[in-house]
mmCIF file of C-alpha atoms in Angstrom:
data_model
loop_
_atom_site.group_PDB
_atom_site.id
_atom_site.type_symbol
_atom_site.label_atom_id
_atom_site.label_comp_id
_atom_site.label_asym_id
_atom_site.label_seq_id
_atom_site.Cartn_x
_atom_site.Cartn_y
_atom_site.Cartn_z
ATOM 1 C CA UNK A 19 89.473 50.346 156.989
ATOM 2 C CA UNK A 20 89.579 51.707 153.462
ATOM 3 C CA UNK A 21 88.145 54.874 152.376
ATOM 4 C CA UNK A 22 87.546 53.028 148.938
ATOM 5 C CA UNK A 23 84.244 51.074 148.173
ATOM 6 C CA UNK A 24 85.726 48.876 145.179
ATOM 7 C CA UNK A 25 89.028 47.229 144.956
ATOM 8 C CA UNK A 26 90.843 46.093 147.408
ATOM 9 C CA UNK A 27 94.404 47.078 146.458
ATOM 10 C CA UNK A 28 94.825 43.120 145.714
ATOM 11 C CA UNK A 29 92.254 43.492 143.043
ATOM 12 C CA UNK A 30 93.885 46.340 141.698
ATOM 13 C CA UNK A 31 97.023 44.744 141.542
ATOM 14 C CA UNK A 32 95.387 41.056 140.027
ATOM 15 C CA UNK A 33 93.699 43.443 137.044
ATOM 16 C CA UNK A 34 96.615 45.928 136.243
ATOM 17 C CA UNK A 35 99.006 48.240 137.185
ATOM 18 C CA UNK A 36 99.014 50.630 140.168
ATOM 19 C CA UNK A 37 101.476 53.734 140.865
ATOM 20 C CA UNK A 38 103.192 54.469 144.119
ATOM 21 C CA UNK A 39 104.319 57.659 145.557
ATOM 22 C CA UNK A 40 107.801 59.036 145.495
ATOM 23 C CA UNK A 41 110.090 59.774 148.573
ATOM 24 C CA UNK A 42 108.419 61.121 151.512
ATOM 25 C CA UNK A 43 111.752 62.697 152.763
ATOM 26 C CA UNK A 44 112.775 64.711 149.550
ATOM 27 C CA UNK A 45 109.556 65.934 149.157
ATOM 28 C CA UNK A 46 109.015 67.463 152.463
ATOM 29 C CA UNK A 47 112.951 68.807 152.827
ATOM 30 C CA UNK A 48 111.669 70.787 149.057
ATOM 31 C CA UNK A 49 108.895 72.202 150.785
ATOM 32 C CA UNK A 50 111.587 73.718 153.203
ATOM 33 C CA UNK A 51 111.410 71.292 156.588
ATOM 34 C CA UNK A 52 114.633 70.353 158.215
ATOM 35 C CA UNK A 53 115.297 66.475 158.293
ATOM 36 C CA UNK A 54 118.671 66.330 160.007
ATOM 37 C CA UNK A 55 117.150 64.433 162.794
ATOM 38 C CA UNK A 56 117.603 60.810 163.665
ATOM 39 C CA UNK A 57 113.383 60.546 163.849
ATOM 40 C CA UNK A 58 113.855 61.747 159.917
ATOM 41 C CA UNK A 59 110.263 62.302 158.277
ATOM 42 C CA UNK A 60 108.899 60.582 161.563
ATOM 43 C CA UNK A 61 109.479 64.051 163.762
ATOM 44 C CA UNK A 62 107.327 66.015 161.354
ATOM 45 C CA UNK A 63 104.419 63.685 162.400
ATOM 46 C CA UNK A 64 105.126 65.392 165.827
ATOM 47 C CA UNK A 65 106.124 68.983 164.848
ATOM 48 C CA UNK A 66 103.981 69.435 161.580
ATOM 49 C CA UNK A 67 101.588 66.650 160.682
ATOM 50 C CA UNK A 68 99.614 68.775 158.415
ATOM 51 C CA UNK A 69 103.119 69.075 155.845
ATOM 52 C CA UNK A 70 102.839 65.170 156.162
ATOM 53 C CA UNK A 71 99.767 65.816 154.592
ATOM 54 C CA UNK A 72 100.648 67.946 152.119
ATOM 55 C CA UNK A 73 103.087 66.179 151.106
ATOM 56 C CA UNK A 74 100.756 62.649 150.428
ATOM 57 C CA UNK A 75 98.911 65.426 148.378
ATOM 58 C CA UNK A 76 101.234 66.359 145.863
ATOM 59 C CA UNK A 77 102.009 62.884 145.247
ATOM 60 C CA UNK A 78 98.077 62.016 144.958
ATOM 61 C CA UNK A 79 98.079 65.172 142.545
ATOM 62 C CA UNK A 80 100.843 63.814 139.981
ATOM 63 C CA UNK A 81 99.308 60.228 139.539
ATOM 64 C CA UNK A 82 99.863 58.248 142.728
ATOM 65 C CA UNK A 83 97.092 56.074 143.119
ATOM 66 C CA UNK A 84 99.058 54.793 146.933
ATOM 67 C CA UNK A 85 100.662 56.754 149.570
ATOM 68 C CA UNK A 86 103.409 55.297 151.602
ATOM 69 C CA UNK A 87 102.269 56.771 155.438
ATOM 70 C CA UNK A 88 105.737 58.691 157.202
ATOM 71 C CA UNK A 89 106.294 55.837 159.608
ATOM 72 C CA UNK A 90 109.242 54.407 157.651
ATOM 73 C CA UNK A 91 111.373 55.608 160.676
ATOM 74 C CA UNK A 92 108.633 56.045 163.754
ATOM 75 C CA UNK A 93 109.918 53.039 166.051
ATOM 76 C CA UNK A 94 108.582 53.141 169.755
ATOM 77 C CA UNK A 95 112.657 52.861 170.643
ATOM 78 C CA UNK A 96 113.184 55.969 168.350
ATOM 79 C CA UNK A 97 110.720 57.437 169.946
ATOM 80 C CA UNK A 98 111.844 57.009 173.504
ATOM 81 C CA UNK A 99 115.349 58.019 172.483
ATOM 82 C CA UNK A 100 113.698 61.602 171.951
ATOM 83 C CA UNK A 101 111.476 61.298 175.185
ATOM 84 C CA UNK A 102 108.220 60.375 174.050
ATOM 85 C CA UNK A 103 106.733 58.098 175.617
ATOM 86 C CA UNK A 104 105.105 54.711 174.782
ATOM 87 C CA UNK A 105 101.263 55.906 174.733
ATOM 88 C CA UNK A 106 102.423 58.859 172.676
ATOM 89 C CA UNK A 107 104.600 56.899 169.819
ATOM 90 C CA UNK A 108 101.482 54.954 169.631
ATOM 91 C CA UNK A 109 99.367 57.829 168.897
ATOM 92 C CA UNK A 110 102.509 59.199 166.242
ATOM 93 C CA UNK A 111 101.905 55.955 164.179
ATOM 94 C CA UNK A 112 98.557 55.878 164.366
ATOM 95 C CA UNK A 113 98.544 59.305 162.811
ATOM 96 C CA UNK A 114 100.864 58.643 160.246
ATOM 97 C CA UNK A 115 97.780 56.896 158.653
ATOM 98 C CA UNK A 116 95.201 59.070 159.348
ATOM 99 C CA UNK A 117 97.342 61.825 157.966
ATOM 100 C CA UNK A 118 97.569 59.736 154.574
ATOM 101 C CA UNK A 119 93.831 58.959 154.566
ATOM 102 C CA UNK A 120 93.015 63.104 154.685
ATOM 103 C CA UNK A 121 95.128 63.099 151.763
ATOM 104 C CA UNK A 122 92.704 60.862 150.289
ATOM 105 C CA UNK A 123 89.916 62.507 150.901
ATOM 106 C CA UNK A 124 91.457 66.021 150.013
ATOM 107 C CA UNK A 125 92.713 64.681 146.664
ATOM 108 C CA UNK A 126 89.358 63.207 145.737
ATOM 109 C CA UNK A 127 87.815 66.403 146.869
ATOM 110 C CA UNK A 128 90.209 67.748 144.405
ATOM 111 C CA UNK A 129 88.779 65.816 141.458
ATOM 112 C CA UNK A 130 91.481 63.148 141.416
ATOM 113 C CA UNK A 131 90.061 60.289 139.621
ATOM 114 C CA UNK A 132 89.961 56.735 140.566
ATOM 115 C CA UNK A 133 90.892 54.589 143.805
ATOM 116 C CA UNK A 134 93.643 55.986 146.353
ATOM 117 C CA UNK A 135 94.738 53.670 148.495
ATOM 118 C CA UNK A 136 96.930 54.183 152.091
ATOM 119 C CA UNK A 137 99.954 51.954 152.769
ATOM 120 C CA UNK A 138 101.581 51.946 156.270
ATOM 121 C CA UNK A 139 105.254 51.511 156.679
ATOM 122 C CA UNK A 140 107.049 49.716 158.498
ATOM 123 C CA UNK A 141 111.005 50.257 158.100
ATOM 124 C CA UNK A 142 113.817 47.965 158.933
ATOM 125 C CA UNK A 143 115.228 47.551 162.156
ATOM 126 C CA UNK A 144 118.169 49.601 161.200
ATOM 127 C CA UNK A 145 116.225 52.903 160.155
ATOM 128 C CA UNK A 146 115.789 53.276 163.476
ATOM 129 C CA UNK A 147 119.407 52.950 164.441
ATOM 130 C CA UNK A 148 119.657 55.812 161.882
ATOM 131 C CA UNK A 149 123.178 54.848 160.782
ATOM 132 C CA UNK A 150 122.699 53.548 157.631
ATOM 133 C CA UNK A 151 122.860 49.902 158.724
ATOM 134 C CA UNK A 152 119.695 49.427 156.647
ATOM 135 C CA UNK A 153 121.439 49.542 153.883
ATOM 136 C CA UNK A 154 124.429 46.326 155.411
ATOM 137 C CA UNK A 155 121.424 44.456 157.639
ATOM 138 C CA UNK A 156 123.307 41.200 159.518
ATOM 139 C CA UNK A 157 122.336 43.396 163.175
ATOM 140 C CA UNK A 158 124.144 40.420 165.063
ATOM 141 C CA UNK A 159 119.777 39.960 166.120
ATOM 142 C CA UNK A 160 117.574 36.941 166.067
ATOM 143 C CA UNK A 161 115.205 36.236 164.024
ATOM 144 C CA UNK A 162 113.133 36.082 167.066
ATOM 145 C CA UNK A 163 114.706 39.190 168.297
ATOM 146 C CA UNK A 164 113.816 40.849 165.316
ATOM 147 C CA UNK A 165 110.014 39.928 165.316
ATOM 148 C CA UNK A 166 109.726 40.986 168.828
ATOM 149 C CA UNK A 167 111.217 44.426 167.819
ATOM 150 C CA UNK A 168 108.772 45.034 164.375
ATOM 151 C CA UNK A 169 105.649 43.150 166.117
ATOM 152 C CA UNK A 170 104.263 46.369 168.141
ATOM 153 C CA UNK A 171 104.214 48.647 165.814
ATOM 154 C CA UNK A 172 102.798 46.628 163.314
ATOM 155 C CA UNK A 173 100.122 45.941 166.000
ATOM 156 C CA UNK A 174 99.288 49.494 166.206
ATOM 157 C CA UNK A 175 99.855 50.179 162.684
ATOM 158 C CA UNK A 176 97.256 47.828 162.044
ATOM 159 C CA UNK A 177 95.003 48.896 163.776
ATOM 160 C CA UNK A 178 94.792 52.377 162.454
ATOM 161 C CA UNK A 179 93.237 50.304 159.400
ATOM 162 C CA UNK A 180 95.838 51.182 156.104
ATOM 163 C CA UNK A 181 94.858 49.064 153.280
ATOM 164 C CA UNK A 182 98.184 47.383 153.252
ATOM 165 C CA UNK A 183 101.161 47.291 155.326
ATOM 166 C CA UNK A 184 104.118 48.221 153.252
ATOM 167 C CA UNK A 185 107.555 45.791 154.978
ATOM 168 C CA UNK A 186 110.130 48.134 152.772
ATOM 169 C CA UNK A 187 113.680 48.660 152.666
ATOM 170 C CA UNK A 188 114.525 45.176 154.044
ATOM 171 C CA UNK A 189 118.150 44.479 153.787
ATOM 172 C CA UNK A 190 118.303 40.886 154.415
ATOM 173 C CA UNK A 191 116.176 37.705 154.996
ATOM 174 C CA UNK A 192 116.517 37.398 158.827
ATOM 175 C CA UNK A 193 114.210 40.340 158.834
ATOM 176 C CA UNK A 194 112.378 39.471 156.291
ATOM 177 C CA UNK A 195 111.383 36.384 157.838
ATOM 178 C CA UNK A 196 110.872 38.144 161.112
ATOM 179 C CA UNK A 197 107.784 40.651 159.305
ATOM 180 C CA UNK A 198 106.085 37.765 157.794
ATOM 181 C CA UNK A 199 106.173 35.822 160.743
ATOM 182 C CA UNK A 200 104.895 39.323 163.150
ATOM 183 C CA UNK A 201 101.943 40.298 160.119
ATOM 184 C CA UNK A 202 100.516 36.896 160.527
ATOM 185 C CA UNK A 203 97.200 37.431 162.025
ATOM 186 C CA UNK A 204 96.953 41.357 161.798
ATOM 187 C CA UNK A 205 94.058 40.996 158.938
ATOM 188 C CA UNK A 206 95.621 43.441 157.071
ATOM 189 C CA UNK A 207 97.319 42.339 153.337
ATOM 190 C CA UNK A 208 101.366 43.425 153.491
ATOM 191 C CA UNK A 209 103.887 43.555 150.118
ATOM 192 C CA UNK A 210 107.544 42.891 150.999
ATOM 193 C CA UNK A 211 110.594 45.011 149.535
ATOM 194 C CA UNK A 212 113.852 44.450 149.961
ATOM 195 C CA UNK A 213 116.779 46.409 149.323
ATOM 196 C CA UNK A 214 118.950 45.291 146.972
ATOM 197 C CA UNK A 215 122.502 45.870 145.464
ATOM 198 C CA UNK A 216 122.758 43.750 142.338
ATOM 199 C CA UNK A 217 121.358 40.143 141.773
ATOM 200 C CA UNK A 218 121.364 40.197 145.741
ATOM 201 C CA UNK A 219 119.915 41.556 148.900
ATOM 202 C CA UNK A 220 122.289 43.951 150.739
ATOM 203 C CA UNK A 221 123.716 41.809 153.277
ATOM 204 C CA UNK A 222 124.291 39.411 150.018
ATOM 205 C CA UNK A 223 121.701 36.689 149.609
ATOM 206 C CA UNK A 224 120.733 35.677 146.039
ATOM 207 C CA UNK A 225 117.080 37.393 145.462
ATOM 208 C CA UNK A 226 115.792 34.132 144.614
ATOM 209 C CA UNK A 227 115.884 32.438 148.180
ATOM 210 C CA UNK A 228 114.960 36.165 149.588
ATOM 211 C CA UNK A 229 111.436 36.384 147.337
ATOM 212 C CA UNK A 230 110.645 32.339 147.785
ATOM 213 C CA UNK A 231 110.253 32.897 151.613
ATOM 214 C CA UNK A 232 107.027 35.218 151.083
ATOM 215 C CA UNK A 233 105.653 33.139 147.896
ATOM 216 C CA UNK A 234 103.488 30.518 150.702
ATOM 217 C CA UNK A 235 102.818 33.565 152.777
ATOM 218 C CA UNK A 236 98.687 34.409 152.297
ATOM 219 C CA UNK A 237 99.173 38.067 153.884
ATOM 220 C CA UNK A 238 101.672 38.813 151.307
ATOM 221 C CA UNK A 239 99.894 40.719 148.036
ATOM 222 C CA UNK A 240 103.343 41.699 146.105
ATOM 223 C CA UNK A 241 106.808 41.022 146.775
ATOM 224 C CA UNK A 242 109.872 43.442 145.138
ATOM 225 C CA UNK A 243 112.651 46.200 145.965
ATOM 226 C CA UNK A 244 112.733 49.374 146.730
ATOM 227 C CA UNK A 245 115.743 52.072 147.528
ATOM 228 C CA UNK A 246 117.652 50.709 144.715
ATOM 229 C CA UNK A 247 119.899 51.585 142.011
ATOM 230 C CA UNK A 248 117.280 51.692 138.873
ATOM 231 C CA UNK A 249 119.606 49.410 137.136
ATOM 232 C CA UNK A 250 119.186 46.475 139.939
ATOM 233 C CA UNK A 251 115.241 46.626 138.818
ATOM 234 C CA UNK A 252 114.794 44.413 135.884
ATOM 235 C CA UNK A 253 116.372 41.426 137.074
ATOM 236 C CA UNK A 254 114.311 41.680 140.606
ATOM 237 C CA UNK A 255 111.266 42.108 138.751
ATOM 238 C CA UNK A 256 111.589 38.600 137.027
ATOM 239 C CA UNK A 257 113.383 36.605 139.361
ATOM 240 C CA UNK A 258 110.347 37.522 142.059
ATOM 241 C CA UNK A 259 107.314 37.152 139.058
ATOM 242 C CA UNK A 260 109.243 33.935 138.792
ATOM 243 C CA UNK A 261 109.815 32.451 142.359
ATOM 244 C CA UNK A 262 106.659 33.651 143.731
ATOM 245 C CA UNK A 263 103.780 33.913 141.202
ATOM 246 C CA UNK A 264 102.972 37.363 142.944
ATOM 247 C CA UNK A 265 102.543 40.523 141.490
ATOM 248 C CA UNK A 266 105.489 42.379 141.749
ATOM 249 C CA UNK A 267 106.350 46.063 143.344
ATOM 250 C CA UNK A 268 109.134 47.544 142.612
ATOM 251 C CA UNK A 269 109.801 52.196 143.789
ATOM 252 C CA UNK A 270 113.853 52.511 143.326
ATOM 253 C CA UNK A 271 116.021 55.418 143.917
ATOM 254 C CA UNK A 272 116.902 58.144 141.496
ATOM 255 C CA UNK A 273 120.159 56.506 140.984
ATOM 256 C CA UNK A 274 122.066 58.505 143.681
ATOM 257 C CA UNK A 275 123.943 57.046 146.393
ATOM 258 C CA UNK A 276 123.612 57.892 150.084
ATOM 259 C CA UNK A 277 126.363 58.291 152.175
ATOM 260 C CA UNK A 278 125.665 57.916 155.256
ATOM 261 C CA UNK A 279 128.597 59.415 157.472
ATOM 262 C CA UNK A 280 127.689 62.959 155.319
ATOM 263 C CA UNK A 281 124.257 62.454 155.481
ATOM 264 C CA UNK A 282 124.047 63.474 151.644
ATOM 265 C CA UNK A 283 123.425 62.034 148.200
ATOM 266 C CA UNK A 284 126.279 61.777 145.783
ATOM 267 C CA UNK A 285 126.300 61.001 142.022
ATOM 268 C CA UNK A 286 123.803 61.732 139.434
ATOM 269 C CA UNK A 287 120.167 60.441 138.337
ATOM 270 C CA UNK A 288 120.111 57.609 136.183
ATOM 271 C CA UNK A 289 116.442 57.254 136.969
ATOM 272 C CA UNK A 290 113.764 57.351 133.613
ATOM 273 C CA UNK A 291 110.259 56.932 133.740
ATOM 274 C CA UNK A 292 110.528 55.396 130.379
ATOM 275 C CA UNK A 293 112.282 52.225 131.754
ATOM 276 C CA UNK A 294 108.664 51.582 134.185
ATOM 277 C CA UNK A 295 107.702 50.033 130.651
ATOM 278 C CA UNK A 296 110.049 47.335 130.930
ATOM 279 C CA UNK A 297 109.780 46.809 134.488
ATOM 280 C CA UNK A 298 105.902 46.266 133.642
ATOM 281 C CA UNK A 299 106.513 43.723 131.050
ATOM 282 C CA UNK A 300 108.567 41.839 133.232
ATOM 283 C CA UNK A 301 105.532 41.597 135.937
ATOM 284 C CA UNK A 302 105.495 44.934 138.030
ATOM 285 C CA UNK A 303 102.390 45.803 139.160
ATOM 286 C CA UNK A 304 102.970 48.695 141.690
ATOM 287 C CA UNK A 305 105.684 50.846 140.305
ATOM 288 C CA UNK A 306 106.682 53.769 142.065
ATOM 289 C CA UNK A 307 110.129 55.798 143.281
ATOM 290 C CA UNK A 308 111.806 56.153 146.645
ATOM 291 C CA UNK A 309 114.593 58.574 147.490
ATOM 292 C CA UNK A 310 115.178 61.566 145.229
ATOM 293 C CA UNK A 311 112.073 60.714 143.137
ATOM 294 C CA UNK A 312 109.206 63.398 143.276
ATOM 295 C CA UNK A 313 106.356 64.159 142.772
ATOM 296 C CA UNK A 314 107.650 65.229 138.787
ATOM 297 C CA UNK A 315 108.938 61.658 138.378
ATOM 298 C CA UNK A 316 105.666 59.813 139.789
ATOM 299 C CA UNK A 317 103.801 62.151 136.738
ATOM 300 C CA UNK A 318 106.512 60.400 133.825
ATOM 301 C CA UNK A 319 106.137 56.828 135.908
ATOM 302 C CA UNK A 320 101.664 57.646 136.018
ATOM 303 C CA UNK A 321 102.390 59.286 132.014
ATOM 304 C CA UNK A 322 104.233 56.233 130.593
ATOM 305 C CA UNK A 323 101.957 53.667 132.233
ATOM 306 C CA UNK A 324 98.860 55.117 130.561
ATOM 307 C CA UNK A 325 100.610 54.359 127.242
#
């Protein structure tokens, strides 16, 4: 599975702190690719793995020590919207690691020090709806419904080997307890993130009976938010140290907000890689940035860890 020898990323996490990659979709639409596509970072894997690549790179080159594979939106119903069939959205996934894991070995070709790990993910079911429902959850589906729907391609994500599965973006805890039932059994370690809006999940559960349904589950090696306001960090970071004993992952926004009828960010950063020290304190162990953060912010967040 891992290109690694020594530690598993649960090591990593048990003996200190670990830095994530930024946003996968920023950083490719600044390299000049064109994202205004329901399949959103998922079509490059189609049309141009090798900027998928690149892109892993540049993050592995400012201080990522984890790359988050572009699979966040690759759904075999996504797929088949755009006519792709199911042996061929099987293949798409399965490159979305391997594309990661030639990052790896081109950054430590590079000289970039130290263990890299590869982290698969697997978006809610609303990213592939691609109307910003991720961001309300309630889909009106079963929790059964819900694990059928996320249990293939974690199957074939899987399977590709990643180091960890990465359950991100998850807007409520219907789905949340739909991904820990469908990574039971995979043999690969998962962290859960939810999405957040305050001292609750976005379809408005308190964050304490969100984080207590992974705290029993083995699979589970950090529990957190991500593609949040920066401000909504702090108090996610204790209450999930707290309810879960886990260590705790936490990769917000820049601070902007997405609208998703324009299909553009408003409003202005309000993210700081100085405030990754406090987030620390309070028990992060895999800090990182989502949307709008680069690979210029993951330098601060890898700069003002080392302090």
């Amino acid at each position: 599975m891992s290109s690694n020898t020594s530690p598993s990323l649960a090591e990593a996490l048990a003996a200190g702190t670990v830095v994530l990659d930024g946003g996968m979709s920023n950083q490719l639409e600044s390299a000049g690719h064109d994202l205004s596509d329901e399949l959103w970072s998922a079509r490059l894997l189609a049309e141009r793995p090798e900027a998928v690549t690149e892109a892993h790179l540049a993050y592995f080159t400012a201080g990522a020590n984890v790359a988050i594979t572009a699979s966040y939106q690759a759904t075999f119903e996504g797929f088949a919207k755009r006519g792709i069939g199911h042996a061929e959205a099987a293949r798409l996934l399965g490159l979305s690691v391997e594309l990661a894991r030639e990052a790896v070995r081109e950054a430590q070709d590079a000289g970039v020090a130290g263990p890299l790990w590869v982290a698969a993910s697997v978006g809610p079911y609303g990213a592939m709806l691609a109307d910003g429902s991720e961001y309300r959850g309630r889909y009106g589906l079963s929790v059964d419904e819900l694990e059928r729907f996320h249990r293939p391609r974690l199957e074939v994500l899987a399977a590709a080997g990643p180091d960890v599965l990465a359950l991100e973006t998850i807007p409520d805890t219907d789905e949340a307890a739909a991904l820990l039932r469908a990574v039971r059994g995979l043999g690969v370690p998962a962290w859960l993130s939810y999405t957040v809006d305050g001292r609750r999940t976005r379809a408005g559960q308190p964050l304490e009976e969100a984080f207590a349904l992974a705290a029993d589950v083995d699979e589970v090696i950090a529990v957190g938010v991500n593609c949040c306001a920066p401000e909504d960090v702090e108090y996610a970071v204790e209450t999930a140290a707290r309810v879960t004993g886990k260590p705790v992952v936490v990769y917000p926004n820049s601070g902007e907000a997405w609208d998703a009828e324009a299909r553009a960010w408003t409003g202005r950063t309000t993210f700081s890689a100085e405030q990754v020290k406090g987030w620390r304190d309070a028990g992060a162990r895999l800090i990182g940035g989502c949307c709008r953060v680069g690979p210029e912010g993951i330098a601060g967040i890898a700069g003002a860890l080392a302090v």
